[in-house]
Short mmCIF file of C-alpha atoms and ligand atoms in Angstrom, two decimals:
data_model
loop_
_atom_site.label_atom_id
_atom_site.label_comp_id
_atom_site.label_asym_id
_atom_site.label_seq_id
_atom_site.Cartn_x
_atom_site.Cartn_y
_atom_site.Cartn_z
CA MET M 1 -6.14 1.71 15.00
CA LYS M 2 -3.30 0.08 16.84
CA LEU M 3 -0.11 2.06 17.11
CA LEU M 4 2.60 0.72 14.89
CA THR M 5 5.57 -0.86 16.55
CA ARG M 6 8.91 0.65 15.74
CA HIS M 7 9.64 -2.29 13.49
CA GLY M 8 6.26 -2.00 11.77
CA TYR M 9 6.77 1.68 11.27
CA LEU M 10 10.12 1.12 9.62
CA SER M 11 8.65 -1.53 7.32
CA LEU M 12 5.87 0.83 6.38
CA LEU M 13 8.38 3.54 5.58
CA LEU M 14 10.36 1.09 3.54
CA CYS M 15 7.22 -0.01 1.67
CA VAL M 16 6.23 3.56 0.94
CA GLY M 17 9.78 4.18 -0.18
CA ILE M 18 9.82 1.25 -2.54
CA PHE M 19 6.34 2.03 -3.75
CA SER M 20 7.21 5.61 -4.54
CA LEU M 21 10.27 4.41 -6.35
CA ILE M 22 8.05 2.16 -8.43
CA ILE M 23 5.57 4.96 -9.11
CA PHE M 24 8.42 7.22 -9.90
CA HIS M 25 9.81 4.66 -12.28
CA PHE M 26 6.51 4.19 -14.09
CA TRP M 27 5.77 7.84 -14.21
CA ASP M 28 9.13 8.43 -15.75
CA GLU M 29 8.56 5.72 -18.33
CA GLU M 30 5.17 7.10 -19.18
CA LEU M 31 6.56 10.55 -19.65
CA GLU M 32 9.10 9.05 -21.94
CA PHE M 33 6.38 7.38 -23.91
CA THR M 34 4.24 10.42 -24.41
CA SER M 35 6.91 13.04 -24.78
CA GLY M 36 7.37 12.79 -28.53
CA GLN M 37 4.95 14.53 -30.80
CA PRO M 38 2.03 12.23 -31.49
CA PHE M 39 2.17 11.02 -35.06
CA SER M 40 -0.09 9.22 -37.45
CA ASP M 41 1.21 6.37 -39.56
CA THR M 42 1.61 8.50 -42.63
CA GLU M 43 3.98 10.81 -40.76
CA ARG M 44 6.01 7.99 -39.27
CA PRO M 45 9.28 8.51 -41.15
CA ARG M 46 9.87 11.76 -39.27
CA PRO M 47 12.74 10.66 -37.06
CA ALA M 48 12.11 13.38 -34.48
CA SER M 49 10.03 11.19 -32.21
CA THR M 50 11.84 7.88 -32.49
CA SER M 51 14.64 8.41 -30.01
CA ARG M 52 13.33 5.82 -27.57
CA GLY M 53 15.71 2.90 -27.30
CA LEU M 54 17.78 4.11 -30.24
CA CYS M 55 20.93 4.66 -28.19
CA ARG M 56 22.06 2.26 -25.49
CA PRO M 57 24.40 2.99 -22.60
CA GLY M 58 27.94 1.81 -23.26
CA VAL M 59 27.44 1.36 -27.02
CA PRO M 60 28.41 4.08 -29.51
CA CYS M 61 25.08 5.18 -30.97
CA GLU M 62 24.34 4.43 -34.61
CA PHE M 63 21.57 6.50 -36.13
CA PRO M 64 19.12 5.31 -38.77
CA GLU M 65 19.89 8.06 -41.27
CA ILE M 66 22.93 9.85 -42.65
CA VAL M 67 22.98 13.64 -42.55
CA ASP M 68 25.56 16.32 -43.22
CA LEU M 69 25.73 17.55 -39.66
CA ARG M 70 24.68 16.04 -36.37
CA VAL M 71 24.72 18.43 -33.46
CA ILE M 72 25.22 16.40 -30.29
CA LEU M 73 24.14 18.44 -27.29
CA LEU M 74 24.95 16.94 -23.89
CA THR M 75 22.99 18.01 -20.84
CA PHE M 76 22.11 16.84 -17.36
CA HIS M 77 20.51 19.23 -14.89
CA ARG M 78 20.91 22.80 -16.14
CA PRO M 79 17.67 23.81 -17.86
CA ASP M 80 18.60 27.51 -18.16
CA SER M 81 21.98 26.73 -19.60
CA LEU M 82 20.42 24.26 -22.02
CA HIS M 83 17.94 26.89 -23.09
CA LYS M 84 20.74 29.32 -23.94
CA ALA M 85 22.67 26.68 -25.87
CA LEU M 86 19.56 25.84 -27.87
CA ASN M 87 18.96 29.47 -28.70
CA SER M 88 22.48 29.81 -30.07
CA LEU M 89 21.86 26.77 -32.30
CA ASP M 90 18.84 28.43 -33.83
CA ALA M 91 21.15 30.82 -35.66
CA LEU M 92 23.43 28.11 -37.07
CA GLU M 93 24.08 28.61 -40.79
CA LEU M 94 23.74 25.30 -42.67
CA ASP M 95 24.17 26.47 -46.28
CA GLY M 96 21.43 24.14 -47.43
CA ASP M 97 22.92 21.07 -45.74
CA VAL M 98 20.83 18.71 -43.66
CA ALA M 99 21.31 18.63 -39.91
CA ILE M 100 19.77 16.83 -36.95
CA LEU M 101 19.98 17.91 -33.36
CA GLU M 102 20.42 15.10 -30.83
CA ILE M 103 19.97 16.13 -27.21
CA PHE M 104 21.28 13.62 -24.66
CA ILE M 105 20.06 13.97 -21.10
CA ASP M 106 22.00 12.07 -18.46
CA ARG M 107 20.53 10.74 -15.19
CA TYR M 108 21.47 11.13 -11.55
CA LYS M 109 23.25 8.15 -10.00
CA ASN M 110 19.91 7.13 -8.41
CA GLY M 111 18.41 6.81 -11.88
CA SER M 112 16.15 9.86 -11.80
CA ILE M 113 16.21 12.47 -14.50
CA HIS M 114 16.00 16.25 -14.11
CA LYS M 115 12.47 17.07 -15.14
CA ALA M 116 12.94 20.76 -15.89
CA THR M 117 15.83 19.94 -18.20
CA VAL M 118 13.71 17.36 -20.02
CA GLN M 119 10.98 19.97 -20.39
CA VAL M 120 13.28 22.51 -22.00
CA ALA M 121 14.61 19.87 -24.39
CA ASP M 122 11.16 18.54 -25.29
CA ASN M 123 9.66 21.96 -25.68
CA PHE M 124 12.30 23.28 -28.05
CA THR M 125 11.63 23.32 -31.77
CA TRP M 126 14.80 23.66 -33.79
CA ARG M 127 14.36 25.99 -36.73
CA LYS M 128 17.18 24.31 -38.65
CA GLY M 129 16.19 20.66 -38.66
CA LEU M 130 14.81 17.72 -36.79
CA LYS M 131 15.42 17.19 -33.13
CA ARG M 132 15.61 14.07 -30.99
CA VAL M 133 15.67 13.99 -27.23
CA HIS M 134 17.49 11.00 -25.73
CA ARG M 135 17.00 10.30 -22.07
CA GLN M 136 19.91 8.08 -21.18
CA MET M 137 18.44 4.73 -20.10
CA LYS M 138 20.73 4.75 -17.07
CA PRO M 139 23.32 7.14 -15.66
CA VAL M 140 26.29 7.20 -18.05
CA GLY M 141 28.28 10.18 -16.78
CA ILE M 142 30.45 12.46 -18.86
CA TYR M 143 32.37 9.57 -20.43
CA GLY M 144 29.24 7.85 -21.68
CA GLN M 145 27.70 11.10 -22.85
CA TRP M 146 30.76 12.06 -24.89
CA ILE M 147 32.13 8.80 -26.13
CA ASP M 148 28.95 6.91 -27.02
CA SER M 149 26.60 9.54 -28.42
CA TRP M 150 27.76 9.42 -32.05
CA LYS M 151 29.18 6.52 -34.00
CA PRO M 152 30.19 8.05 -37.31
CA PRO M 153 28.55 6.13 -40.17
CA LYS M 154 31.11 4.36 -42.36
CA ASP M 155 31.85 5.79 -45.79
CA SER M 156 29.77 8.90 -45.24
CA ASP M 157 30.64 12.54 -45.04
CA GLU M 158 28.64 13.10 -41.89
CA LEU M 159 30.22 15.41 -39.33
CA ALA M 160 29.21 15.99 -35.74
CA ILE M 161 29.74 18.91 -33.43
CA ILE M 162 29.65 17.74 -29.83
CA VAL M 163 28.92 20.39 -27.21
CA GLU M 164 27.92 20.47 -23.58
CA ASP M 165 25.01 22.67 -22.63
CA ASP M 166 27.17 25.59 -21.49
CA VAL M 167 28.73 26.13 -24.90
CA ASP M 168 27.30 28.56 -27.42
CA LEU M 169 28.21 28.31 -31.10
CA SER M 170 28.76 31.00 -33.70
CA PRO M 171 26.28 30.96 -36.59
CA PHE M 172 29.30 30.13 -38.80
CA ALA M 173 30.67 27.21 -36.79
CA TYR M 174 29.41 24.63 -39.28
CA ARG M 175 30.43 26.54 -42.38
CA TRP M 176 33.95 26.83 -40.99
CA LEU M 177 34.00 23.16 -40.01
CA ARG M 178 32.68 21.86 -43.33
CA GLN M 179 35.02 23.94 -45.46
CA THR M 180 38.02 23.22 -43.25
CA HIS M 181 37.24 19.50 -43.35
CA LEU M 182 36.98 19.67 -47.12
CA ARG M 183 40.48 21.10 -47.37
CA HIS M 184 42.28 19.23 -44.59
CA GLY M 185 40.11 16.23 -43.71
CA ARG M 186 42.15 13.76 -45.74
CA LYS M 187 45.25 14.25 -43.61
CA SER M 188 45.70 10.99 -41.76
CA PHE M 189 46.89 12.60 -38.52
CA ILE M 190 43.81 14.73 -37.72
CA SER M 191 42.05 13.71 -34.52
CA GLY M 192 39.32 16.28 -35.04
CA TYR M 193 38.45 19.95 -35.16
CA THR M 194 38.55 22.14 -32.08
CA LEU M 195 36.20 25.10 -32.39
CA GLN M 196 37.45 26.58 -29.14
CA ASP M 197 40.27 29.02 -29.73
CA LEU M 198 40.83 30.18 -26.16
CA ASN M 199 42.18 28.14 -23.32
CA ILE M 200 44.60 26.08 -25.37
CA ARG M 201 46.92 26.26 -22.41
CA ILE M 202 50.45 25.14 -22.00
CA PRO M 203 52.47 25.00 -18.78
CA HIS M 204 55.18 27.58 -18.45
CA GLY M 205 58.54 26.37 -17.19
CA LYS M 206 58.66 24.16 -14.11
CA ASN M 207 55.67 25.65 -12.37
CA ILE M 208 52.71 23.74 -13.62
CA ASN M 209 50.31 26.33 -12.26
CA ARG M 210 51.90 29.18 -14.15
CA GLU M 211 50.38 28.13 -17.40
CA VAL M 212 50.37 30.60 -20.22
CA ASN M 213 48.90 30.52 -23.64
CA ARG M 214 52.09 30.47 -25.64
CA VAL M 215 50.39 29.57 -28.87
CA ASN M 216 50.61 33.08 -30.15
CA GLY M 217 53.94 33.24 -31.86
CA ALA M 218 54.26 35.43 -34.92
CA VAL M 219 53.97 32.42 -37.18
CA LEU M 220 50.43 31.80 -36.01
CA LYS M 221 49.18 35.24 -36.97
CA ARG M 222 49.50 34.11 -40.59
CA TYR M 223 47.19 31.10 -40.29
CA PRO M 224 43.48 30.92 -39.41
CA ALA M 225 44.06 27.43 -37.99
CA TYR M 226 46.90 25.33 -36.62
CA PHE M 227 47.45 21.82 -35.35
CA PHE M 228 47.88 21.13 -31.66
CA ARG M 229 48.54 17.81 -29.96
CA VAL M 230 45.72 18.22 -27.42
CA ALA M 231 42.09 18.52 -28.49
CA GLY M 232 39.82 21.06 -26.80
CA SER M 233 36.33 20.04 -25.77
CA TRP M 234 34.46 23.36 -25.81
CA GLY M 235 32.91 22.59 -29.14
CA PHE M 236 34.64 19.57 -30.66
CA ALA M 237 34.05 17.90 -34.01
CA PRO M 238 35.87 14.57 -33.99
CA HIS M 239 37.30 13.33 -37.26
CA PRO M 240 34.82 10.58 -38.16
CA LYS M 241 37.41 7.91 -38.98
CA ARG M 242 39.59 8.55 -35.94
CA TRP M 243 36.59 8.79 -33.66
CA ARG M 244 35.41 5.30 -34.64
CA GLU M 245 38.89 3.98 -33.88
CA PHE M 246 38.96 5.78 -30.56
CA GLN M 247 35.57 4.34 -29.59
CA GLU M 248 36.67 0.86 -30.55
CA TRP M 249 39.85 1.21 -28.47
CA PHE M 250 38.04 2.77 -25.52
CA HIS M 251 35.67 -0.17 -25.30
CA THR M 252 38.35 -2.84 -25.71
CA ASP M 253 42.07 -2.33 -25.03
CA ALA M 254 41.58 0.78 -22.90
CA GLU M 255 39.74 -1.31 -20.33
CA LYS M 256 43.07 -2.87 -19.42
CA LEU M 257 44.68 0.52 -18.90
CA ARG M 258 44.48 1.85 -15.36
CA HIS M 259 45.78 5.38 -15.85
CA PRO M 260 45.78 7.13 -19.22
CA TYR M 261 48.75 9.29 -18.27
CA VAL M 262 50.69 11.04 -21.02
CA PRO M 263 53.89 12.43 -19.46
CA LYS M 264 54.43 14.79 -22.40
CA ALA M 265 50.98 16.30 -21.85
CA ARG M 266 52.14 17.37 -18.42
CA MET M 267 49.42 19.79 -17.52
CA ASN M 268 46.52 17.59 -18.61
CA THR M 269 48.02 14.56 -16.89
CA ASN M 270 48.44 16.55 -13.68
CA TRP M 271 44.85 17.71 -13.86
CA TYR M 272 43.78 14.12 -14.29
CA LYS M 273 45.87 13.01 -11.30
CA ASP M 274 44.31 15.76 -9.23
CA PHE M 275 40.88 14.52 -10.27
CA GLU M 276 41.88 10.98 -9.33
CA ARG M 277 42.84 12.17 -5.87
CA GLN M 278 39.37 13.73 -5.55
CA HIS M 279 37.73 10.68 -7.18
CA ARG M 280 36.48 12.95 -9.95
CA GLU M 281 38.45 11.53 -12.87
CA ASP M 282 35.12 10.51 -14.37
CA SER M 283 34.71 14.16 -15.40
CA MET M 284 37.78 14.16 -17.67
CA TRP M 285 37.09 11.92 -20.65
CA THR M 286 39.57 14.01 -22.65
CA MET M 287 42.52 12.34 -20.89
CA TRP M 288 41.61 9.07 -22.62
CA PHE M 289 41.44 10.87 -25.93
CA ILE M 290 44.79 12.55 -25.27
CA TYR M 291 46.29 9.13 -24.55
CA PHE M 292 44.82 7.68 -27.74
CA THR M 293 45.92 10.59 -29.92
CA ASP M 294 49.39 10.49 -28.37
CA GLN M 295 49.74 6.78 -29.18
CA HIS M 296 48.69 7.38 -32.78
CA ASP M 297 50.54 10.66 -33.32
CA LEU M 298 47.34 12.56 -33.99
CA SER M 299 46.74 16.28 -33.61
CA THR M 300 43.66 18.43 -33.58
CA LEU M 301 43.02 21.27 -35.98
CA VAL M 302 42.27 24.36 -33.87
CA SER M 303 40.50 27.51 -34.94
CA ASN M 304 42.82 30.49 -34.78
CA VAL M 305 40.50 32.95 -36.48
CA PRO M 306 40.55 35.56 -33.68
CA LYS M 307 44.35 35.92 -33.75
CA PHE M 308 44.55 35.60 -37.51
CA SER M 309 41.95 38.33 -38.01
CA SER M 310 43.15 40.40 -35.02
CA SER M 311 39.64 40.41 -33.67
CA LYS M 312 38.49 39.19 -30.29
CA THR M 313 35.00 38.80 -31.67
CA ASN M 314 35.63 35.97 -34.10
CA SER M 315 35.30 32.87 -31.96
CA LEU M 316 33.44 29.81 -33.21
CA SER M 317 32.44 28.61 -29.77
CA CYS M 318 32.17 30.13 -26.33
CA ASN M 319 31.92 28.48 -22.93
CA ARG M 320 29.72 30.23 -20.36
CA LEU M 321 31.55 28.31 -17.60
CA GLU M 322 28.30 27.53 -15.82
CA PRO M 323 28.59 25.84 -12.42
CA GLY M 324 28.17 22.08 -12.79
CA LEU M 325 30.30 19.00 -13.26
CA HIS M 326 33.35 20.92 -14.51
CA PHE M 327 33.24 24.30 -12.77
CA LYS M 328 32.19 25.63 -9.42
CA GLU M 329 30.26 28.86 -8.90
CA GLY M 330 32.01 32.11 -9.66
CA ARG M 331 33.56 31.98 -13.12
CA THR M 332 30.34 32.13 -15.09
CA LYS M 333 30.26 34.28 -18.20
CA SER M 334 27.01 35.67 -19.47
CA ALA M 335 25.31 34.68 -22.67
CA GLN M 336 25.82 38.32 -23.70
CA HIS M 337 29.56 37.93 -23.25
CA CYS M 338 29.45 34.91 -25.52
CA GLN M 339 27.29 36.68 -28.07
CA LYS M 340 29.91 39.40 -28.13
CA ILE M 341 32.92 37.21 -28.80
CA LEU M 342 31.27 34.83 -31.27
CA MET M 343 31.90 35.36 -34.99
CA LYS M 344 28.99 37.23 -36.52
CA SER M 345 30.13 37.85 -40.06
CA TRP M 346 31.86 35.56 -42.45
CA SER M 347 34.88 35.82 -44.66
CA GLU M 348 36.32 33.13 -46.94
CA LYS M 349 39.69 34.05 -45.44
CA PHE M 350 38.71 32.32 -42.19
CA VAL M 351 39.17 28.94 -43.82
CA ALA M 352 42.78 27.75 -43.89
CA ASN M 353 43.51 27.50 -47.59
CA SER M 354 47.19 26.69 -47.49
CA VAL M 355 48.02 23.02 -47.91
CA GLN M 356 50.08 22.97 -44.72
CA LEU M 357 49.51 24.42 -41.28
CA PRO M 358 51.75 24.95 -38.26
CA LEU M 359 51.99 22.09 -35.75
CA ILE M 360 52.30 23.01 -32.10
CA GLY M 361 53.71 20.46 -29.63
CA TYR M 362 52.63 19.68 -26.09
CA GLU M 363 54.85 22.36 -24.57
CA GLY M 364 53.75 25.04 -27.00
CA GLN M 365 56.77 24.63 -29.26
CA TYR M 366 56.43 25.23 -33.00
CA LEU M 367 57.26 21.98 -34.79
CA GLY M 368 56.97 23.07 -38.41
CA LEU M 369 54.37 22.94 -41.12
CA VAL M 370 52.36 19.77 -41.67
C1 NAG K 1 18.07 11.45 -7.02
O1 NAG K 1 19.17 12.30 -6.74
C2 NAG K 1 18.94 13.67 -7.00
C3 NAG K 1 20.26 14.42 -6.75
O2 NAG K 1 20.85 14.06 -5.57
C4 NAG K 1 17.79 14.19 -6.15
O3 NAG K 1 17.57 15.56 -6.43
C5 NAG K 1 16.57 13.38 -6.47
O4 NAG K 1 15.49 13.78 -5.68
C6 NAG K 1 16.84 11.89 -6.25
N1 NAG K 1 15.67 11.13 -6.67
C7 NAG K 1 15.20 10.08 -5.99
C8 NAG K 1 14.01 9.41 -6.56
O5 NAG K 1 15.69 9.72 -4.96
C1 NAG K 2 7.84 26.25 -24.46
O1 NAG K 2 8.14 27.02 -25.63
C2 NAG K 2 7.32 28.14 -25.83
C3 NAG K 2 7.64 28.76 -27.18
O2 NAG K 2 8.96 28.55 -27.57
C4 NAG K 2 7.53 29.11 -24.66
O3 NAG K 2 6.71 30.25 -24.84
C5 NAG K 2 7.19 28.39 -23.36
O4 NAG K 2 7.47 29.24 -22.28
C6 NAG K 2 7.98 27.11 -23.22
N1 NAG K 2 7.57 26.36 -22.06
C7 NAG K 2 8.43 25.79 -21.22
C8 NAG K 2 7.85 25.00 -20.09
O5 NAG K 2 9.64 25.89 -21.33
#
């Protein structure tokens, strides 16, 4: 055989490259095709295997059925972390309500998907309800994962808890959410429900880096929940009505907005600017939500059960701070740590029964009862 010229060699490499891309593409598609449980026609209504093509990048996803709770689990390339998150969901108390678990798996910028993560998602059987695995059709990033994975059905009572794969939930997260929504959900200024009780941080004085959690005034010890201007994303249940409006805005008017800065939300805006300098602002979808909620005077209802009950083991959600798109190595907390701080027994007192709750402003100031 004749030796290949340099040019020929390069072309060959290129051909092999393109060919493997094609194979890769087909293989991926085929996997997609065969990943669902095989079903016969009589079993067809089971929605568990019909995720293919249901949700499209850039379009808030509408699902074919209405349920009480949709758990939206966002993942990318952390199979172990996903596995832990799934295990925590197996203990979720539903009180007879109907729930579906929707797992969204994002893609690398080159279009490939993390196989081990897909395997964990496919292999998991949720004890509490049906499960769908959505492989994003193209890379959508954190914005697409968060903003477009649940379009709340109109005139329904469906709620969603949106979590990334490093967040574990208490078995009572849904009970708390449902009962709290029942009592406070008609308030027109609620942006959503923040399950995360820690890390509601507020800058202290002039030094933006000396942030302290000032939301611990005496007044708060009397309430299992309060309102805060800034939503937390470690376990977030958007208010269905407001979330639809936010999605609508994000895909229309927000496109004309270059920087979603909110001067009053000083710390968050500074984080966002830092991210912009590092070209990582695509990891902070919350800034757009903060902008939207600021414009509409909305606040999030935050769980305060740990402080209210004077117990550090009454959290509704816990972030393991796994290395990934938000955190670097080194801050990780173990699943055991999370199991320890998550609420394990229930009391009716954990639901805010009073008609009004304290409102906390951007700088941590108490603004009165609302
Ligand atoms: C795509 O990118 C990821 C991450 O950089 C890499 O691990 C993977 O091998 C790439 N896939 C292809 C087909 O190039
Ligand atoms: C799939 O799940 C089963 C049972 O839950 C487990 O024993 C097995 O190790 C899992 N396989 C993979 C590849 O994760």
